Short mmCIF file of C-alpha atoms and ligand atoms in Angstrom, two decimals:
data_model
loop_
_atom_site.label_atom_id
_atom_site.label_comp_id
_atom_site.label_asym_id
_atom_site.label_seq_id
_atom_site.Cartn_x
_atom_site.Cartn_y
_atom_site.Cartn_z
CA UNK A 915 0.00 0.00 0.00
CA UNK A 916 1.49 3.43 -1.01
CA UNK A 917 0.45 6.18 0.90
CA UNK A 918 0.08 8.62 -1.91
CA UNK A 919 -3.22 10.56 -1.42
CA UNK A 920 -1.89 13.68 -3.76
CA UNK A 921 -2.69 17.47 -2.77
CA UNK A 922 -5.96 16.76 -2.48
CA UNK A 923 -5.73 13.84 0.00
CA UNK A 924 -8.37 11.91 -1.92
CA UNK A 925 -6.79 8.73 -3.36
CA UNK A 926 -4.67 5.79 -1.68
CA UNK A 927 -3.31 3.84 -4.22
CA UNK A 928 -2.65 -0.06 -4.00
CA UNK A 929 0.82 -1.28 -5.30
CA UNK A 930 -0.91 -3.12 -8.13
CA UNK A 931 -4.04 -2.43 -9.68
CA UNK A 932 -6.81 -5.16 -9.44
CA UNK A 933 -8.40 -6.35 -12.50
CA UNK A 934 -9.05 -9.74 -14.70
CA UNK A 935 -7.05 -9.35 -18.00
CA UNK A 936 -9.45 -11.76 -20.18
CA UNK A 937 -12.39 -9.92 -18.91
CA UNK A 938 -11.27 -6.42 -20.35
CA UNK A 939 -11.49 -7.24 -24.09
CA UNK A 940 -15.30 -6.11 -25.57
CA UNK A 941 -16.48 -5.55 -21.82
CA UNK A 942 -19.05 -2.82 -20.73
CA UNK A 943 -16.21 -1.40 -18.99
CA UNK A 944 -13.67 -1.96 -21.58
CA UNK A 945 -10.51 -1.08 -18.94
CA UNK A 946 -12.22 1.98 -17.18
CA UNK A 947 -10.03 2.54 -14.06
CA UNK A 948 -12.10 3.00 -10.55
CA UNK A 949 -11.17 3.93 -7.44
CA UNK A 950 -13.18 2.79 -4.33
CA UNK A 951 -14.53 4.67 -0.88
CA UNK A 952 -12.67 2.89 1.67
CA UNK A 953 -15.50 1.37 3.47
CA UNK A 954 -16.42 -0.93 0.69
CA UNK A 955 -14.25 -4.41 1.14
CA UNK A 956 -11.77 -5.36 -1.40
CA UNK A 957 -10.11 -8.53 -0.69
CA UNK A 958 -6.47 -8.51 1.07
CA UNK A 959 -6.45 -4.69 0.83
CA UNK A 960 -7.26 -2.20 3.59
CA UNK A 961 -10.59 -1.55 4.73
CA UNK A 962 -9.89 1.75 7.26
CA UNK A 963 -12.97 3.51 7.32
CA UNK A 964 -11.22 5.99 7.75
CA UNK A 965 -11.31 5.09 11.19
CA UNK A 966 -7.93 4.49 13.63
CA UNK A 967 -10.50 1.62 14.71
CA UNK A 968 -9.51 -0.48 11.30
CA UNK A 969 -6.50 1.29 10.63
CA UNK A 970 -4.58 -1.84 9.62
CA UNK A 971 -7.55 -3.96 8.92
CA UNK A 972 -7.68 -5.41 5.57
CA UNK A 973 -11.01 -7.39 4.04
CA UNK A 974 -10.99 -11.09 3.64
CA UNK A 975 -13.22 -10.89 0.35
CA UNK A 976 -14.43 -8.53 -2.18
CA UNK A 977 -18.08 -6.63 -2.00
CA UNK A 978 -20.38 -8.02 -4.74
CA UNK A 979 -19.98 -4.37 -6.62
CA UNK A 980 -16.32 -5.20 -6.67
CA UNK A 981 -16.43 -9.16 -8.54
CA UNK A 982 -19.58 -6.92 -10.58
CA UNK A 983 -16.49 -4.29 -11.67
CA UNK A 984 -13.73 -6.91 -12.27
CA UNK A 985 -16.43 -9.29 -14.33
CA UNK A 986 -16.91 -6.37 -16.72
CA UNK A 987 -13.58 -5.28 -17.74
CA UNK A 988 -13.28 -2.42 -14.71
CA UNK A 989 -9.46 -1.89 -13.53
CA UNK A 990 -9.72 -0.75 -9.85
CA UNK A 991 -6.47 1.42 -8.98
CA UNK A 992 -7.05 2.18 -5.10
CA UNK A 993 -9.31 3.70 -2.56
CA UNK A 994 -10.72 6.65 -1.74
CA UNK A 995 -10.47 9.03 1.86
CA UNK A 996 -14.09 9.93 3.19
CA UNK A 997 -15.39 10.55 6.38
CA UNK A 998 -14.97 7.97 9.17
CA UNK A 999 -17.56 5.49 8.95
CA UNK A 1000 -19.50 7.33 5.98
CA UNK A 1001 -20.79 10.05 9.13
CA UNK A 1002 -20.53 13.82 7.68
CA UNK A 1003 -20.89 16.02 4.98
CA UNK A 1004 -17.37 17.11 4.49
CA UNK A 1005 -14.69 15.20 4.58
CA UNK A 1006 -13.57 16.08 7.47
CA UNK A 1007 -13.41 13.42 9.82
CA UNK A 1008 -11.01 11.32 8.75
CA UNK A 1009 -7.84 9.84 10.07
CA UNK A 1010 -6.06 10.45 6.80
CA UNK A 1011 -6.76 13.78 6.97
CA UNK A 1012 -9.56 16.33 5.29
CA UNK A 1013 -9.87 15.60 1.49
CA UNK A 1014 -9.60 19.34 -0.33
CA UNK A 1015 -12.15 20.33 -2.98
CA UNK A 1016 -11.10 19.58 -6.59
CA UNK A 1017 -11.62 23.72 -7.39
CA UNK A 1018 -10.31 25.09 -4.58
CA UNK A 1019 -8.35 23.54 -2.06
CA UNK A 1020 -9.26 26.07 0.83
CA UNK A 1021 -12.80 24.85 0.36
CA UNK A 1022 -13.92 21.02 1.47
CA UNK A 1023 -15.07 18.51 -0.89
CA UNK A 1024 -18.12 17.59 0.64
CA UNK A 1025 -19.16 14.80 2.17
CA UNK A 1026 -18.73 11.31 3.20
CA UNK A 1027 -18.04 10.29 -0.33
CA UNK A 1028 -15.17 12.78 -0.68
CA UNK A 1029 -12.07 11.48 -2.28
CA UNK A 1030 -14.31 9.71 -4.71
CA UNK A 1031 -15.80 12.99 -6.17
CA UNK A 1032 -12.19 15.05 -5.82
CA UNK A 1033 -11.22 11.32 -7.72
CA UNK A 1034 -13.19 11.75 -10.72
CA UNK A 1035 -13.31 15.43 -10.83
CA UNK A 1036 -9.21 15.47 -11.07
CA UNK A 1037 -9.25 12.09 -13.90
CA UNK A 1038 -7.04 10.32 -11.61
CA UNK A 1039 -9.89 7.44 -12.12
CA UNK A 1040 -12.83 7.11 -14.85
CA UNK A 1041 -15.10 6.08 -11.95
CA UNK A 1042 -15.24 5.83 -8.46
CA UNK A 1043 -17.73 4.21 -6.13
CA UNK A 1044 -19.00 5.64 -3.02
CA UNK A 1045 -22.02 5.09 -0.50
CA UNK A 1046 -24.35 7.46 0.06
CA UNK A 1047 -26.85 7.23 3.20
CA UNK A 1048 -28.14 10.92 3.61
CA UNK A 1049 -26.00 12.58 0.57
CA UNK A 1050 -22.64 11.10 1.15
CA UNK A 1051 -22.48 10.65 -3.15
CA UNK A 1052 -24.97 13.48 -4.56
CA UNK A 1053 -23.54 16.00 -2.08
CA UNK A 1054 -19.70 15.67 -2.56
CA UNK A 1055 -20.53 15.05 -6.67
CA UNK A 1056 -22.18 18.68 -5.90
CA UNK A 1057 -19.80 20.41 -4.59
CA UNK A 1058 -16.89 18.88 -6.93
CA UNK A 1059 -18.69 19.22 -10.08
CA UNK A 1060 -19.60 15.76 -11.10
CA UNK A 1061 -22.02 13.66 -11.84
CA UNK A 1062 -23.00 11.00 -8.88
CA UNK A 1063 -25.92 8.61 -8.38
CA UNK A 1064 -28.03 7.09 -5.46
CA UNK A 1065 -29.55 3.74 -6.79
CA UNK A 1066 -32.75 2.92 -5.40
CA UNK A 1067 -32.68 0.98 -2.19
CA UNK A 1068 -32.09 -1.96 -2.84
CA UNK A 1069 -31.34 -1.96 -6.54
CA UNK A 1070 -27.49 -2.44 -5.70
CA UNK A 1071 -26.58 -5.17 -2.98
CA UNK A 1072 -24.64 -3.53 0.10
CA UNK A 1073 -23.00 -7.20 0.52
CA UNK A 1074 -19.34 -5.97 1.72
CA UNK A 1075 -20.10 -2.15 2.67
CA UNK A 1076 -19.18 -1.58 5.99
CA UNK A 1077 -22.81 -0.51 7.45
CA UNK A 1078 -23.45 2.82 9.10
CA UNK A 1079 -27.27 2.62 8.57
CA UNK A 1080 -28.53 -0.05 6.79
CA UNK A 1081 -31.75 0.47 5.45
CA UNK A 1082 -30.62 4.09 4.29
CA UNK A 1083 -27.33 3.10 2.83
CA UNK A 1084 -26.45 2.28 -1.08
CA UNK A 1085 -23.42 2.09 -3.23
CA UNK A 1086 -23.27 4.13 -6.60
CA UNK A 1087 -21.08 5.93 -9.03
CA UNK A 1088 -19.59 9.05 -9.62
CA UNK A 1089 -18.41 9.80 -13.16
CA UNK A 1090 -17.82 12.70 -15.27
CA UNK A 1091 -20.95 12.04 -17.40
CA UNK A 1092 -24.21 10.76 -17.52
CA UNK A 1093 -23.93 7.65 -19.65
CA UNK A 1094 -21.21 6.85 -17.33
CA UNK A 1095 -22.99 7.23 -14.31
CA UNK A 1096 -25.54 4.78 -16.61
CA UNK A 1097 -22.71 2.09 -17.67
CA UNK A 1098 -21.39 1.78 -13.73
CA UNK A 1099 -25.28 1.58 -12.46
CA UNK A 1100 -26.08 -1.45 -15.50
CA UNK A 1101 -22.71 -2.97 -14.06
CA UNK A 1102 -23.59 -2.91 -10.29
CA UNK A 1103 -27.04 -3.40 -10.01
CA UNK A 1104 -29.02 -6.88 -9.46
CA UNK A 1105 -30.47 -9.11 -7.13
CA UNK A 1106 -27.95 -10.15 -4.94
CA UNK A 1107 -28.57 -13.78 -2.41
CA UNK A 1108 -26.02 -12.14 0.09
CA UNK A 1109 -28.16 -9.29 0.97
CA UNK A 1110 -31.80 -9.98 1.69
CA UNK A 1111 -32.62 -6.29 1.07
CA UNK A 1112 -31.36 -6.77 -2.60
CA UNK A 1113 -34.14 -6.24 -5.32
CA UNK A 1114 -35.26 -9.15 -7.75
CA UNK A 1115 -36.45 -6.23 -10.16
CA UNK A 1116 -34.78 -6.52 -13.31
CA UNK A 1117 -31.99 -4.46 -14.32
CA UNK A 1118 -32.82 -2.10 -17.54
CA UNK A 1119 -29.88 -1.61 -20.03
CA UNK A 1120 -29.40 2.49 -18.53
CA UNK A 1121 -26.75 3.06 -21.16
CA UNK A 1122 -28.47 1.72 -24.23
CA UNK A 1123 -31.80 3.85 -23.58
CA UNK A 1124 -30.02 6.39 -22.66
CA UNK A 1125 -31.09 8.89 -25.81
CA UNK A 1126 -35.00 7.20 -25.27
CA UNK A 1127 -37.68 7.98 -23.18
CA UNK A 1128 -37.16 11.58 -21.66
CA UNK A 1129 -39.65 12.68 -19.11
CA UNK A 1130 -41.97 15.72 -19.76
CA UNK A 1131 -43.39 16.19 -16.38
CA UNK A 1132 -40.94 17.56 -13.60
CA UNK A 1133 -41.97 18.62 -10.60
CA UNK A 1134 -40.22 21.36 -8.43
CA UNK A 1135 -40.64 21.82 -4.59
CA UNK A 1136 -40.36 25.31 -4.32
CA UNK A 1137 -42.00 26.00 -0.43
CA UNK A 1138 -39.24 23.57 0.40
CA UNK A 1139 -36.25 25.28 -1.66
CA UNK A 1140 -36.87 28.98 -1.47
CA UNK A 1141 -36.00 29.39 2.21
CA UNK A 1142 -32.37 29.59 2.72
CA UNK A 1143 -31.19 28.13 -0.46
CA UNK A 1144 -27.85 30.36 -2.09
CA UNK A 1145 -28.95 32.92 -4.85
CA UNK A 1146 -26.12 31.81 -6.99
CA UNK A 1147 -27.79 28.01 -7.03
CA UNK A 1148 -31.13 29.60 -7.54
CA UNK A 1149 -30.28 31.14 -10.18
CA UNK A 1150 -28.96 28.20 -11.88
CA UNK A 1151 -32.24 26.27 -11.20
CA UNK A 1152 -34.57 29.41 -12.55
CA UNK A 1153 -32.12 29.33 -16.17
CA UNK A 1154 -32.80 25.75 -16.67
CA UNK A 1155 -36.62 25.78 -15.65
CA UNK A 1156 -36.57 28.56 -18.36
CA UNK A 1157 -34.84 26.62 -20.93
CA UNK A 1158 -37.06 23.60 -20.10
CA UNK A 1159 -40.47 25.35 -20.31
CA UNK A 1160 -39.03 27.03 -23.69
CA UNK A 1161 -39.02 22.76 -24.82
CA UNK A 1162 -42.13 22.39 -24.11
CA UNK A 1163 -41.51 20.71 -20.48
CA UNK A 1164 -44.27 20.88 -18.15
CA UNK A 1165 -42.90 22.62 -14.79
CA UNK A 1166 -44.69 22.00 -11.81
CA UNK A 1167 -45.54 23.51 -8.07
CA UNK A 1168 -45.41 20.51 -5.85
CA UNK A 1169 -45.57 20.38 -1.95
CA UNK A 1170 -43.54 18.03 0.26
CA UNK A 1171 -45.14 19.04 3.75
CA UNK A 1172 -42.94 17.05 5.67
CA UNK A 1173 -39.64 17.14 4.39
CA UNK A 1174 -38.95 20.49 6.30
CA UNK A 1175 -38.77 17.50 9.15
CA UNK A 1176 -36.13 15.22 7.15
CA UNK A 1177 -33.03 15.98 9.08
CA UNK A 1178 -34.59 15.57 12.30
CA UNK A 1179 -36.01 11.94 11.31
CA UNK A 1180 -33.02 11.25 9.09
CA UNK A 1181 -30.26 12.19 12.09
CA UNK A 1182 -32.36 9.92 14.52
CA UNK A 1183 -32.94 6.86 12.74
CA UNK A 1184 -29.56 7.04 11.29
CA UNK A 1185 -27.73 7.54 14.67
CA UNK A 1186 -29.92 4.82 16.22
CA UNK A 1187 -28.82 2.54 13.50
CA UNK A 1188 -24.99 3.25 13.47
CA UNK A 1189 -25.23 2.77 17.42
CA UNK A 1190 -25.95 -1.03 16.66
CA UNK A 1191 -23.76 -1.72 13.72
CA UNK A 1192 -20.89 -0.22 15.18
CA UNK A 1193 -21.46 -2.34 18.43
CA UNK A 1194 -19.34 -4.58 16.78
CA UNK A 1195 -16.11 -2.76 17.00
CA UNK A 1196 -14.97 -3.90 20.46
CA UNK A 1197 -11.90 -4.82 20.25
CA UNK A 1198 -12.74 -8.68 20.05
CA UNK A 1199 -13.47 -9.18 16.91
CA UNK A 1200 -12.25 -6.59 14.71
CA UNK A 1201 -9.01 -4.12 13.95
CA UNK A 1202 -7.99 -2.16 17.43
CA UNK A 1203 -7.42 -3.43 20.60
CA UNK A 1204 -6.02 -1.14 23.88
CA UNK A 1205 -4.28 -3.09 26.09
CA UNK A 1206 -6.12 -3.23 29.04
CA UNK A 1207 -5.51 -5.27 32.48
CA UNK A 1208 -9.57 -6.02 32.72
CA UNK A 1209 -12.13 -7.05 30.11
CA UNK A 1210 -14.12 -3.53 30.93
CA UNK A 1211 -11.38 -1.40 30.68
CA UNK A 1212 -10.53 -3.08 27.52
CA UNK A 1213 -14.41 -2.17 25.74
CA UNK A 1214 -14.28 1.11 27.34
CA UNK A 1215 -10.11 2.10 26.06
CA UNK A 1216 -10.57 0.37 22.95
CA UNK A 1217 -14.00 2.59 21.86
CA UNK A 1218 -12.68 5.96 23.21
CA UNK A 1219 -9.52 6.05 21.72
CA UNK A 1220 -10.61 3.70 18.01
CA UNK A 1221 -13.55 6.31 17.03
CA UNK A 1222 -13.21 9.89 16.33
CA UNK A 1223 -15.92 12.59 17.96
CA UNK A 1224 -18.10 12.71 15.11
CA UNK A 1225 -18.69 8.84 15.62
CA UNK A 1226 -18.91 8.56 19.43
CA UNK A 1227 -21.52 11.86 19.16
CA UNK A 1228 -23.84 9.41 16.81
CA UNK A 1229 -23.42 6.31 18.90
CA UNK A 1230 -23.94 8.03 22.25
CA UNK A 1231 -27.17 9.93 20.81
CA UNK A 1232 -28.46 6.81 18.47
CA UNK A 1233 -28.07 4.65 22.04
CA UNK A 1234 -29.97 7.44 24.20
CA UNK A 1235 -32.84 7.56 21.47
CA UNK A 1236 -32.78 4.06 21.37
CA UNK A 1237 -33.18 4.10 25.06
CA UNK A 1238 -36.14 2.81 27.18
CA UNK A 1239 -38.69 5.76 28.02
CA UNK A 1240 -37.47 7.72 25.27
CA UNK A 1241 -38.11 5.16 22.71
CA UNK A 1242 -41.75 6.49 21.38
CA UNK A 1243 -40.48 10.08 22.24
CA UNK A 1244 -37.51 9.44 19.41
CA UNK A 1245 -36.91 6.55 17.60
CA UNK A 1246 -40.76 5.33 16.99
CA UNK A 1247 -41.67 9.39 16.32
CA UNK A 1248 -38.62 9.12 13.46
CA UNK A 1249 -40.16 6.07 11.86
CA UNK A 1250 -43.54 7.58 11.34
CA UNK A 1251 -42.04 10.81 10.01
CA UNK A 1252 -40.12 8.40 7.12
CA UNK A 1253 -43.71 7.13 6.29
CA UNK A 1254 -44.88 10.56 6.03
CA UNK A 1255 -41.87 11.70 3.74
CA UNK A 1256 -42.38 8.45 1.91
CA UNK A 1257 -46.30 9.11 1.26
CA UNK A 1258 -45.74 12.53 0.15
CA UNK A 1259 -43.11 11.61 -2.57
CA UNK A 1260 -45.52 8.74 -3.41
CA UNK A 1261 -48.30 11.31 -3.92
CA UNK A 1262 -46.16 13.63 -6.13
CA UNK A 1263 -45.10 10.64 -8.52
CA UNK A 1264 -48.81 10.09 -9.15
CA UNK A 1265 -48.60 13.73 -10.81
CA UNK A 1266 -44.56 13.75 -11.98
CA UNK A 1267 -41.94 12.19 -13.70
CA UNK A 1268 -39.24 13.75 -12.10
CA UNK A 1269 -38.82 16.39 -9.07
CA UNK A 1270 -35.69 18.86 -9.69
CA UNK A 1271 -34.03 20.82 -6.56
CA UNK A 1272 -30.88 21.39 -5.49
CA UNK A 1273 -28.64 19.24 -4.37
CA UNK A 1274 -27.27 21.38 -1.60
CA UNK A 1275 -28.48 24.62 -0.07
CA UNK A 1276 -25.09 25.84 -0.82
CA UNK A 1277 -21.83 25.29 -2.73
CA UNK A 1278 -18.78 23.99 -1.04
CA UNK A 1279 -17.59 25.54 2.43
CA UNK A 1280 -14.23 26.47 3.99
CA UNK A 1281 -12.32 23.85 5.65
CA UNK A 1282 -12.88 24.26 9.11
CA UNK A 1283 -16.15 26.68 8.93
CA UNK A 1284 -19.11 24.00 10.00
CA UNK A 1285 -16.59 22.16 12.22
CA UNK A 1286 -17.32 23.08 15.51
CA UNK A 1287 -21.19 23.76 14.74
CA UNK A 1288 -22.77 20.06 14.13
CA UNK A 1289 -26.21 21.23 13.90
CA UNK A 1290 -25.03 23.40 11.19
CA UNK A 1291 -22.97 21.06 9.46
CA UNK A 1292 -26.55 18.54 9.38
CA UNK A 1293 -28.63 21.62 7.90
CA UNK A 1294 -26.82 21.69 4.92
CA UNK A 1295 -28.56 18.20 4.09
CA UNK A 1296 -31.47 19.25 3.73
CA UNK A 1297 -32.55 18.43 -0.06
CA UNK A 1298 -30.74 15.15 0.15
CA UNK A 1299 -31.83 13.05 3.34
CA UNK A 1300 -35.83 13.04 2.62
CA UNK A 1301 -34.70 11.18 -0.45
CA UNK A 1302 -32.62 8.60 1.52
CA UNK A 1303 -35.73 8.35 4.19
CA UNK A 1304 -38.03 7.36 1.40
CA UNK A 1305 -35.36 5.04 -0.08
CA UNK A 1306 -36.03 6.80 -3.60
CA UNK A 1307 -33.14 7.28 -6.65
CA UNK A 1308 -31.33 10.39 -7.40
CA UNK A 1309 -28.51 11.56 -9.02
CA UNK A 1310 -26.57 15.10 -8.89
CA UNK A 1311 -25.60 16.72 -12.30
CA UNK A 1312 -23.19 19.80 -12.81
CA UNK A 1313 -25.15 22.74 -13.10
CA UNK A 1314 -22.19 25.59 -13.94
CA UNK A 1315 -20.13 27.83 -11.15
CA UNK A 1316 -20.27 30.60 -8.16
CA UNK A 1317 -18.58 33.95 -8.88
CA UNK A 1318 -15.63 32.25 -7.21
CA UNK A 1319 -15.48 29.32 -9.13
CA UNK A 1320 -16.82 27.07 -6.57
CA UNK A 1321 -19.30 24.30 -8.49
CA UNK A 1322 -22.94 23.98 -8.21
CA UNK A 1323 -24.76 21.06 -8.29
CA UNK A 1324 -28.70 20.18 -9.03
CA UNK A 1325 -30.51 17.16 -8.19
CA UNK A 1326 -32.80 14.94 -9.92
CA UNK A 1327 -35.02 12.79 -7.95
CA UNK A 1328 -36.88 9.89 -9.97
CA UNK A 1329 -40.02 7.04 -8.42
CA UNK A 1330 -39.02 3.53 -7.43
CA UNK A 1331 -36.50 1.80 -9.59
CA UNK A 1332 -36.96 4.46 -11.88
CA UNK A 1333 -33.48 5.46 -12.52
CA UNK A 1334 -33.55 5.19 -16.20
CA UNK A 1335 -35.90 8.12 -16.41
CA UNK A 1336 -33.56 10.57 -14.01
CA UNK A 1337 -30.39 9.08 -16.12
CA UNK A 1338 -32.08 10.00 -19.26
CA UNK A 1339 -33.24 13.46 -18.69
CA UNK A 1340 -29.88 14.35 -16.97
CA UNK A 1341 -28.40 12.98 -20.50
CA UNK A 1342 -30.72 15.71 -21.86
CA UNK A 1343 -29.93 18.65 -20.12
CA UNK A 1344 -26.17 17.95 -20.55
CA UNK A 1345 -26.00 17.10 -24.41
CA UNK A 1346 -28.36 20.51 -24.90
CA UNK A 1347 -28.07 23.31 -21.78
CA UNK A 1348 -24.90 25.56 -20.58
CA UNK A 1349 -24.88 26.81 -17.61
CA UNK A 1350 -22.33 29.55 -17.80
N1 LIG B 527 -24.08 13.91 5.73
C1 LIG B 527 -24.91 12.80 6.11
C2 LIG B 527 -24.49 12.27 7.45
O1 LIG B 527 -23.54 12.78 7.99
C3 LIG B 527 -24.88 11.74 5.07
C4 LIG B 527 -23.79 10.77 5.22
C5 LIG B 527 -23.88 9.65 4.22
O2 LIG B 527 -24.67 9.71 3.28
N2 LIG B 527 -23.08 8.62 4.44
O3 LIG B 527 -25.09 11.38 7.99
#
């Protein structure tokens, strides 16, 4: 393992690059290079998590996406820096150190999926996989100026992700454009018998239909965006609606009542979650253990000092919420909020094809700004985690620049299983709009 991760911190590369030579030859993939968030397993190389918890851990067998890459011609160069555990929205908590945005490398990259974003966005990979459970792909893919993709949940199997919350979290692709975003989702996706939450749905051919059906209704939440969202975004949004209605699109006021509640759901279920899949990081059966004299001391030494803060914040509050007599106050209150996101989205796709928003309320922020503000640093998913709550697909697309040359992002959010009809309209906009 080289510990090269550049200026921009982004990329550890492996020695020797991982691929099956008589696979390449008239493959989907056809030798595209990919680099991987390191909390997706990859057999005999490390699996850190960016945590000093599995610092020197390395995985015992590939993910499914991975044998899905290799099987289709995909040459995988080395992994990517993110925030520990997949928890944030900037890169920032990582033991490697904080990945720097691709534009500007005062500014962060966003977040958890970092280094993959700052990875495609510099061409030192074709692709890169990352996981996003509130944002952690559409939000970094923002803020870097790529494209990046949610699947469904359940359209990609999660067999060898390291969990943070698992019925939020899915793998996808970043990529530079859309019908590569569409050759990496056709390569990844499928019922898989190692993850029961894995769809049996069948998997369309995304980059063959790419240029096919393009939807005509899109739907735009506007009580939900107009509050607090950067002028410099808006703007961006207003000159596509305009170019859209011009093509005879139908643009559409819809209401999302309850997604002005999505972080508070999203931050509780997800928290509750991580508390139990990170349980198993006791120094027993995984990565670091502090050398204690008693078995107590040994739990209690080898948790404080293996997680960062950002971790032990979510597995203290996700235990408390979690807790006995503040169960139905928390936890159960969460889980009826996600039904109410879910219904409302379900409503809307009775009446849309698509819904278009932002990505983020904002473009990428200084290093160091949202740090010592959590609260804050959870706002800025706002237009992201009431997708991941209703387990819907969505990609980000490159919508132009700030003044400063910062990138802005917009988001495309499509019904069940439906990712063929936000792939082909984001095809649309970028064979026949400019932003700048
Ligand atoms: N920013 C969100 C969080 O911190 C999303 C993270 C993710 O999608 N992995 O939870």
């Amino acid at each position: 393992m080289v510990d090269n991760y550049k200026d921009f911190n982004s990329v550890i590369f492996e020695d020797k690059p991982l691929f099956l030579k008589d696979k390449i030859k008239n493959s989907i993939l056809n030798g595209a290079t990919f680099t991987i968030k390191d909390n997706i397993s990859i057999k005999d190389w490390q699996l850190s998590c960016a945590s000093f918890t599995l610092k020197n851990y390395k995985s015992l067998y590939n993910a499914t996406v991975i044998d899905k890459i290799l099987n289709n011609g995909g040459v995988i160069i080395g992994k990517t820096n993110h925030d520990e555990f997949a928890m944030g929205s900037s890169s920032e908590h990582s033991i490697f150190g904080n990945v720097k945005n691709s534009s500007n490398n005062q500014y962060v990259a966003g977040g958890s999926s970092g280094g993959s974003a700052v990875s495609v966005a510099l061409k030192i990979s074709d692709f890169s996989l990352g996981s996003d459970t509130g944002g952690s792909i559409r939000q970094p893919a923002s803020f870097c100026g790529v494209f990046g993709l949610k699947p469904t949940y359940g359209r990609v199997s999660r067999y060898g992700l390291v969990a943070f919350a698992s019925s939020f979290d899915q793998i996808g692709p970043f990529s530079k454009t859309t019908l590569g975003l569409a050759k990496c989702l056709e390569v990844i996706s499928g019922y898989d018998s190692k993850d029961s939450t894995s769809s049996k749905e069948k998997v369309p051919e995304y980059s063959k239909n790419i240029e096919k059906k393009i939807p005509k209704k899109i739907g735009i939440p506007w009580e939900l965006i107009k509050e607090g969202t950067n002028k410099e975004i808006l703007l961006k949004l207003d000159l596509l609606i305009n170019f859209l209605k011009k093509n005879n699109f139908e643009i559409i006021d819809i209401k999302l009542p309850n997604s002005k509640y999505a972080i508070a759901a999203y931050y509780i279920l997800t928290m509750a979650e991580a508390s139990s899949n990170l349980a198993r990081f006791d120094g027993v059966r995984y990565g670091f253990r502090d050398n204690s004299n008693d078995l107590e001391s040994m739990y209690l030494n080898t948790r404080s000092k293996g997680f960062g803060d950002e971790v032990k914040r979510r597995i203290i509050l996700g235990t408390y919420v979690l807790s006995s007599g503040y169960y139905d106050a928390f936890f159960k209150k969460g889980q009826q909020v996600r039904r109410l996101i879910k219904n409302d989205f379900e409503n809307v796709f009775n009446n849309v094809d698509v819904i278009l928003l932002p990505t983020s309320p904002t473009p990428a922020f200084k290093q160091g700004e949202n740090l010592s503000d959590p609260l804050k640093m959870y706002l800025s998913d706002i237009f992201t985690t009431p997708v991941s709550l209703a387990g819907l697909p969505a990609l980000n697309f490159p919508a132009g620049e700030t003044k400063n040359k910062l990138p802005i992002g917009l988001q495309l959010i499509g019904n069940y299983f439906k990712e063929e009809t936000i792939l082909n309209f984001s095809h649309y906009i970028e064979k026949n709009f400019n932003f700048d």
